[in-house]
Coordinates of C-alpha atoms in Angstrom, one line a residue:
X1 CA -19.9 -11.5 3.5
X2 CA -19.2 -12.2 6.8
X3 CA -19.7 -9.0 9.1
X4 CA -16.1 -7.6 10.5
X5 CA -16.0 -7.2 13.9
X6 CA -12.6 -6.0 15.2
X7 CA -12.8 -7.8 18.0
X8 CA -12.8 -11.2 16.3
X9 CA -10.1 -13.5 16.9
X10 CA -9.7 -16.2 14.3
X11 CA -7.1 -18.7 14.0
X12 CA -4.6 -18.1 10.8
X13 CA -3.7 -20.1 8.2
X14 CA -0.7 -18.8 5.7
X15 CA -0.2 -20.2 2.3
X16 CA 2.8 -18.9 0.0
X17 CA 1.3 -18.5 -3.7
X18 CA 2.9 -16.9 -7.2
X19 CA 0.3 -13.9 -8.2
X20 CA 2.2 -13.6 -11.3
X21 CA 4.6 -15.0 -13.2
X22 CA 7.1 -13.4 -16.2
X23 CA 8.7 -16.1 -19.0
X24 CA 11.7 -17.6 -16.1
X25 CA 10.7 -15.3 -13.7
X26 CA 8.1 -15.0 -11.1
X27 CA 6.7 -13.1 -7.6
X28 CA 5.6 -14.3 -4.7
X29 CA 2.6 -13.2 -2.3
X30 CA 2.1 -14.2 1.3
X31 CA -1.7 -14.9 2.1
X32 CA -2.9 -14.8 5.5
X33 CA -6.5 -16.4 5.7
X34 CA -8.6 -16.8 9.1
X35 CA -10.1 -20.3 9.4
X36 CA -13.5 -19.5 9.1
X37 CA -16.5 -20.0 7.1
X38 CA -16.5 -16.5 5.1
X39 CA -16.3 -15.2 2.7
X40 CA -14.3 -12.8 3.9
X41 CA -13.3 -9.0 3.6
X42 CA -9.8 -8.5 1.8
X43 CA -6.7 -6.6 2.2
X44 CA -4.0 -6.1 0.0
X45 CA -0.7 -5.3 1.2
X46 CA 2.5 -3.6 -0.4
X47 CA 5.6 -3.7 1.5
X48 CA 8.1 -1.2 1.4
X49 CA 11.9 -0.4 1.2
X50 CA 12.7 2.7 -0.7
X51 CA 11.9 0.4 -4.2
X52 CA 15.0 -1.1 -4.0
X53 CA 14.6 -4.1 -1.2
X54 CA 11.8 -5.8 0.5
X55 CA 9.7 -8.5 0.4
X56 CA 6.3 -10.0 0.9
X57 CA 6.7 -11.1 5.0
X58 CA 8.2 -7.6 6.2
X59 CA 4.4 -6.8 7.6
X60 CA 3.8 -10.0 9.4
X61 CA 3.2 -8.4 12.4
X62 CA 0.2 -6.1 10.9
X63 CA -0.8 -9.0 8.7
X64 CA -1.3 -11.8 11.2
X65 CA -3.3 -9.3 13.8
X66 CA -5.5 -8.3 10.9
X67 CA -6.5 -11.3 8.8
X68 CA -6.9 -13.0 13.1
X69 CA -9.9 -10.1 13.3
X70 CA -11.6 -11.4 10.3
X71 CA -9.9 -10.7 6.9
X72 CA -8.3 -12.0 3.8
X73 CA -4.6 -10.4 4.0
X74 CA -2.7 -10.7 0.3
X75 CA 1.0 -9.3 0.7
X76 CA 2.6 -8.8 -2.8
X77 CA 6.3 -9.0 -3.8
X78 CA 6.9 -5.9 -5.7
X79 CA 9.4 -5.7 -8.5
X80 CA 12.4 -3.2 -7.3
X81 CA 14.9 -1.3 -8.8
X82 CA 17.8 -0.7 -10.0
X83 CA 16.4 -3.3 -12.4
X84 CA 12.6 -2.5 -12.4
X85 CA 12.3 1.6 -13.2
X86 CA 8.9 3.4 -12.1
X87 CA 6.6 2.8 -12.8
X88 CA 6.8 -0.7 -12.2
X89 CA 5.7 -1.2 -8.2
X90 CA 2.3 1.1 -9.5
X91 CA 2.1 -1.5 -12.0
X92 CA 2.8 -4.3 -9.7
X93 CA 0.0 -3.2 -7.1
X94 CA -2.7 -2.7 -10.3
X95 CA -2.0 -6.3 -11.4
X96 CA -2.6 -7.8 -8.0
X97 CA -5.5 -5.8 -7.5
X98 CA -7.0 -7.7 -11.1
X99 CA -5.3 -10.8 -10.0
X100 CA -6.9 -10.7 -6.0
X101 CA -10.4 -10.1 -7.7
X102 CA -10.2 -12.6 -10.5
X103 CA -9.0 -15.2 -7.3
X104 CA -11.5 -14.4 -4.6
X105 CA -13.3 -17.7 -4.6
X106 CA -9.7 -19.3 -4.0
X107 CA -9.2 -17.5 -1.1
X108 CA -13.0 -17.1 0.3
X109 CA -13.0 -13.4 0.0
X110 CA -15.7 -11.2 -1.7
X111 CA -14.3 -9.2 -4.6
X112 CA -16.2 -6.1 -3.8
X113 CA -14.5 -5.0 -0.9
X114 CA -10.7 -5.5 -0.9
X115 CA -8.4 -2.2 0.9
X116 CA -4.8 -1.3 0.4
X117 CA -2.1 -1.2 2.9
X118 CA 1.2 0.0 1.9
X119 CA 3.9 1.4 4.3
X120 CA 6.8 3.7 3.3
X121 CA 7.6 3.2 -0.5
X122 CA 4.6 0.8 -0.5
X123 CA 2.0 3.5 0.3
X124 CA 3.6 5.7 -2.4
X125 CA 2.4 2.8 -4.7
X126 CA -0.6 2.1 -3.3
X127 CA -1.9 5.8 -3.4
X128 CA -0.8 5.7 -7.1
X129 CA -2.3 2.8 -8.2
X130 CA -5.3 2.9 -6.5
X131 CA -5.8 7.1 -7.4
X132 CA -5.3 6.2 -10.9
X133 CA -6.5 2.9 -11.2
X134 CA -7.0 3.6 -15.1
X135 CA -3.8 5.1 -15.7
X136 CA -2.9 2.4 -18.9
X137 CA 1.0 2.6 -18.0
X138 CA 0.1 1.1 -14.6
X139 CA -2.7 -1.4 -16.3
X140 CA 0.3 -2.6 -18.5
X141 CA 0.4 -5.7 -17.3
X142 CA -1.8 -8.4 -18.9
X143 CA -4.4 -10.9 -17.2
X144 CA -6.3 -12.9 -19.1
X145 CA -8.4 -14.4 -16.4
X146 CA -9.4 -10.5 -14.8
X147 CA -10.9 -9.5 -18.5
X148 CA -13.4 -6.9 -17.0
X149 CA -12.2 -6.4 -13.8
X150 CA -10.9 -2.7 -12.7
X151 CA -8.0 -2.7 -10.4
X152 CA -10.2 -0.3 -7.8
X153 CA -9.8 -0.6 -4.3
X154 CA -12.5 0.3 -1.5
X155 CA -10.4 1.7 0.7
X156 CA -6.7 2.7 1.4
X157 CA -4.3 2.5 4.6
X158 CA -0.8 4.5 4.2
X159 CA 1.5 3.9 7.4
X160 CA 4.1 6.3 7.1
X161 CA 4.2 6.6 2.9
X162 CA 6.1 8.5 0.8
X163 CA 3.8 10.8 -0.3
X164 CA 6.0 13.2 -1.9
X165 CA 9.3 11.5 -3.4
X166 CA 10.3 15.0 -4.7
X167 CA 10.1 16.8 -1.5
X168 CA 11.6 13.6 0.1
X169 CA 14.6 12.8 -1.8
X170 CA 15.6 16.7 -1.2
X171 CA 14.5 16.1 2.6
X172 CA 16.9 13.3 2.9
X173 CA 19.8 15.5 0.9
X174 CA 19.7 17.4 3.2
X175 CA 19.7 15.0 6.2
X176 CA 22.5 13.7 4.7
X177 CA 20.8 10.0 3.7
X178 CA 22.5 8.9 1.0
X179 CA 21.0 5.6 0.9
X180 CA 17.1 7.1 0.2
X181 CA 18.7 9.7 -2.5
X182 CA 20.8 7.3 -4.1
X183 CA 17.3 4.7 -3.7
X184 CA 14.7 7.6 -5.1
X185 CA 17.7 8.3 -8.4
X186 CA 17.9 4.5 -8.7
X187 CA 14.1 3.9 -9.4
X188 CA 13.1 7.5 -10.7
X189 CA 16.3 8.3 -12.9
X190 CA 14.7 12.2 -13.0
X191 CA 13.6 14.9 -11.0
X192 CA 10.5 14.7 -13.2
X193 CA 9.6 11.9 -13.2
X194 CA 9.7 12.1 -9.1
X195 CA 7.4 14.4 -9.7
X196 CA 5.1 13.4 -12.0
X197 CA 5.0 9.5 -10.1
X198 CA 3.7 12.0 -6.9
X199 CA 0.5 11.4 -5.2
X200 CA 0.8 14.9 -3.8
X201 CA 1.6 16.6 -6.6
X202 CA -1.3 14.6 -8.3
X203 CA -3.8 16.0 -6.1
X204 CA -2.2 19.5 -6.3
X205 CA -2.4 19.8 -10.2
X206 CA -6.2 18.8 -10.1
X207 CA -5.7 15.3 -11.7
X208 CA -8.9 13.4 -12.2
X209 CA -8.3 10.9 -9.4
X210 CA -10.3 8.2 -7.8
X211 CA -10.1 9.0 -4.0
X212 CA -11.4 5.8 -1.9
X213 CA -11.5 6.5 1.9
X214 CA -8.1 6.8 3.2
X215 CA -6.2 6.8 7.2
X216 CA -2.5 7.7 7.2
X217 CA -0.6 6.4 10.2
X218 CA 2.7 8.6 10.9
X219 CA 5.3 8.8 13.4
X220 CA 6.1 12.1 15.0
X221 CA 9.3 11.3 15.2
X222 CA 9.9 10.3 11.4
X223 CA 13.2 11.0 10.1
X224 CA 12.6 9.3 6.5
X225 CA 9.4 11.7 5.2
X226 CA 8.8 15.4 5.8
X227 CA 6.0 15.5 7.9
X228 CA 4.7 18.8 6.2
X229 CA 3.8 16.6 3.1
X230 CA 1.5 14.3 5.1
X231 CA -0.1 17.9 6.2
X232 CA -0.5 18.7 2.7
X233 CA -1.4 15.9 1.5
X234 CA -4.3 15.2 3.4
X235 CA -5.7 18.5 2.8
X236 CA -5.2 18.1 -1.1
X237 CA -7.5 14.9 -0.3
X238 CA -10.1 16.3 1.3
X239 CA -9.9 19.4 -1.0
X240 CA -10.6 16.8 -4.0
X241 CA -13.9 15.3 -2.3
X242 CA -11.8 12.5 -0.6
X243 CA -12.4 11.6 2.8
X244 CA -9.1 11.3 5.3
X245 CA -7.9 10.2 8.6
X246 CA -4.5 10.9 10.0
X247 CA -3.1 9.0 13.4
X248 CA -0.2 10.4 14.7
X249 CA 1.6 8.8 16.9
X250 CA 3.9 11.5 18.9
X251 CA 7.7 10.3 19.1
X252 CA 7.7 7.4 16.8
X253 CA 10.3 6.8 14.4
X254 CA 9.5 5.7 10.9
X255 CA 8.4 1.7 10.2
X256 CA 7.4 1.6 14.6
X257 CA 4.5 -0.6 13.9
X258 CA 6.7 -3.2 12.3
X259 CA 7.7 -4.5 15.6
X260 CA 5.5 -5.3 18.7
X261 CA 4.6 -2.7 21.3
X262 CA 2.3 -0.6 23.0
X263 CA 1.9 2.3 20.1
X264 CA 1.6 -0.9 17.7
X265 CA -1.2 -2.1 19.3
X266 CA -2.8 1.2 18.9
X267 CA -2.1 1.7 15.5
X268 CA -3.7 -1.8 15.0
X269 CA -6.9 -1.1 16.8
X270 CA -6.8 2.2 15.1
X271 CA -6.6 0.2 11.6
X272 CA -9.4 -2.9 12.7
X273 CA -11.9 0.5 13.7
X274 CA -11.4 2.2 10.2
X275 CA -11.6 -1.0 8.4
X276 CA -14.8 -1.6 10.0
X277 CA -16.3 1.1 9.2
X278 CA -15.3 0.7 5.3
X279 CA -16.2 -2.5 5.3
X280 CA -19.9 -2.0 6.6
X281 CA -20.3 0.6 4.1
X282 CA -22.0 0.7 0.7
X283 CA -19.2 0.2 -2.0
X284 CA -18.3 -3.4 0.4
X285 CA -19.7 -6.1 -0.7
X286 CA -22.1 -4.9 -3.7

């Protein structure tokens, strides 16, 4: 593998590709690859948009400024609801994981050290897939050509996730959000199951859980997530033998690194110096 140096600058090349594909139907993914010799370090990336919208390009920004310092980026399209129920985006992130390891020699990357990036509803299924990357509802999906491949990632990057839909969808009742209550109901259906589908709550009931290294980038200013969950949550994580950053970033609103500026950049040198230090560790490239 190629070293990762955040520093590096590489020209990017970006190829649209179907990572799976359903009788008529079939999903896209956006791959961002730096014109280099390789192989690479990977990322995967889930978008977000309360489960019910979204789409593969909606972290361009992120994705161009990382794969340019030296990595593989794979953005998924995630199935959303009202059609598509939890758990399918879990589900969704678990296949691609199988799929981004069974296809690493297609995109020069080595399949022992791909990360997760998700960002609002996307790091909710990141965190679940990739803490419960056995779970057999989320391994539902079948691919022939990843026989023997886990759907294990070396480490995970949350920017402002929805850690918590339970405490959220009451956080935005009471903010008076209709769209993220009637979004969290649309794809949950229960109050249960918003709890059970909880990374939080996961931790909190002492779930066996896989706990890669893990940064959460979060706005001060967030009016989408209660910040005490991302409080709680990291603690949980570190509680359970994990290890956690948090970044905050006073007086940002939620989704901020989306679009250029100052408190971007930061959050991006922020992300190239964790990545490098995952990527230079033990678990990468073994």
């Amino acid at each position: 593998m190629v070293p990762y140096n955040p520093k590096n600058q590489y020209k990017v090349r970006v190829i649209d590709v179907t990572y799976r594909r359903d009788k008529d139907r079939f999903w896209p993914a956006r791959v961002y690859l730096p014109e280099g010799q390789g192989p690479f370090p990977a990322l995967l990336d889930v978008h977000g948009g309360a489960w019910t919208r979204g789409g593969c390009a909606d972290d361009e920004l992120i994705d161009r400024s990382l794969a340019a310092s030296g990595m593989v980026v794979i953005a998924i399209e995630c199935r959303k609801s009202p059609k598509y129920l939890y758990p399918s985006q879990p589900m969704d992130v678990n296949y691609a994981t199988r799929w981004a390891k069974a296809h690493a020699g297609d995109f020069n990357v080595v399949a022992g050290c791909i990360g997760g990036f998700g960002a609002s509803s996307g790091g909710h299924s990141l965190l679940l897939s990739a803490m419960r990357p056995d779970d057999p509802r989320y391994g539902a999906l079948d691919l022939p050509e990843a026989e023997g491949m886990n759907a294990r990632l070396s480490y995970l990057m949350a920017a402002w996730p929805v850690i918590d839909p339970y405490a959220r969808y009451f956080f935005a009742k009471e903010n008076h959000n209709s769209f993220l209550v009637e979004a969290t109901d649309a794809y949950f259906l229960s109050r249960d199951t918003m709890q059970e589908g909880n990374p939080l709550l996961a931790l909190e009931r002492g779930e066996a859980l896989d706990l890669p290294p893990a940064m959460i980038i979060q706005g001060t200013d967030d009016a989408n997530v209660p910040l005490a969950s991302v409080d709680r949550f990291a603690e949980a994580y570190r509680v359970a033998g994990g290890a956690m950053d948090i970044a905050w970033f006073p007086d940002m609103p939620h989704g901020f690194a989306l679009k250029a500026g100052p408190e971007t950049d930061r959050a991006l040198e922020m992300m190239k110096a964790f990545i490098s230090r995952q990527a230079s560790g033990y678990k990468c490239g073994s």
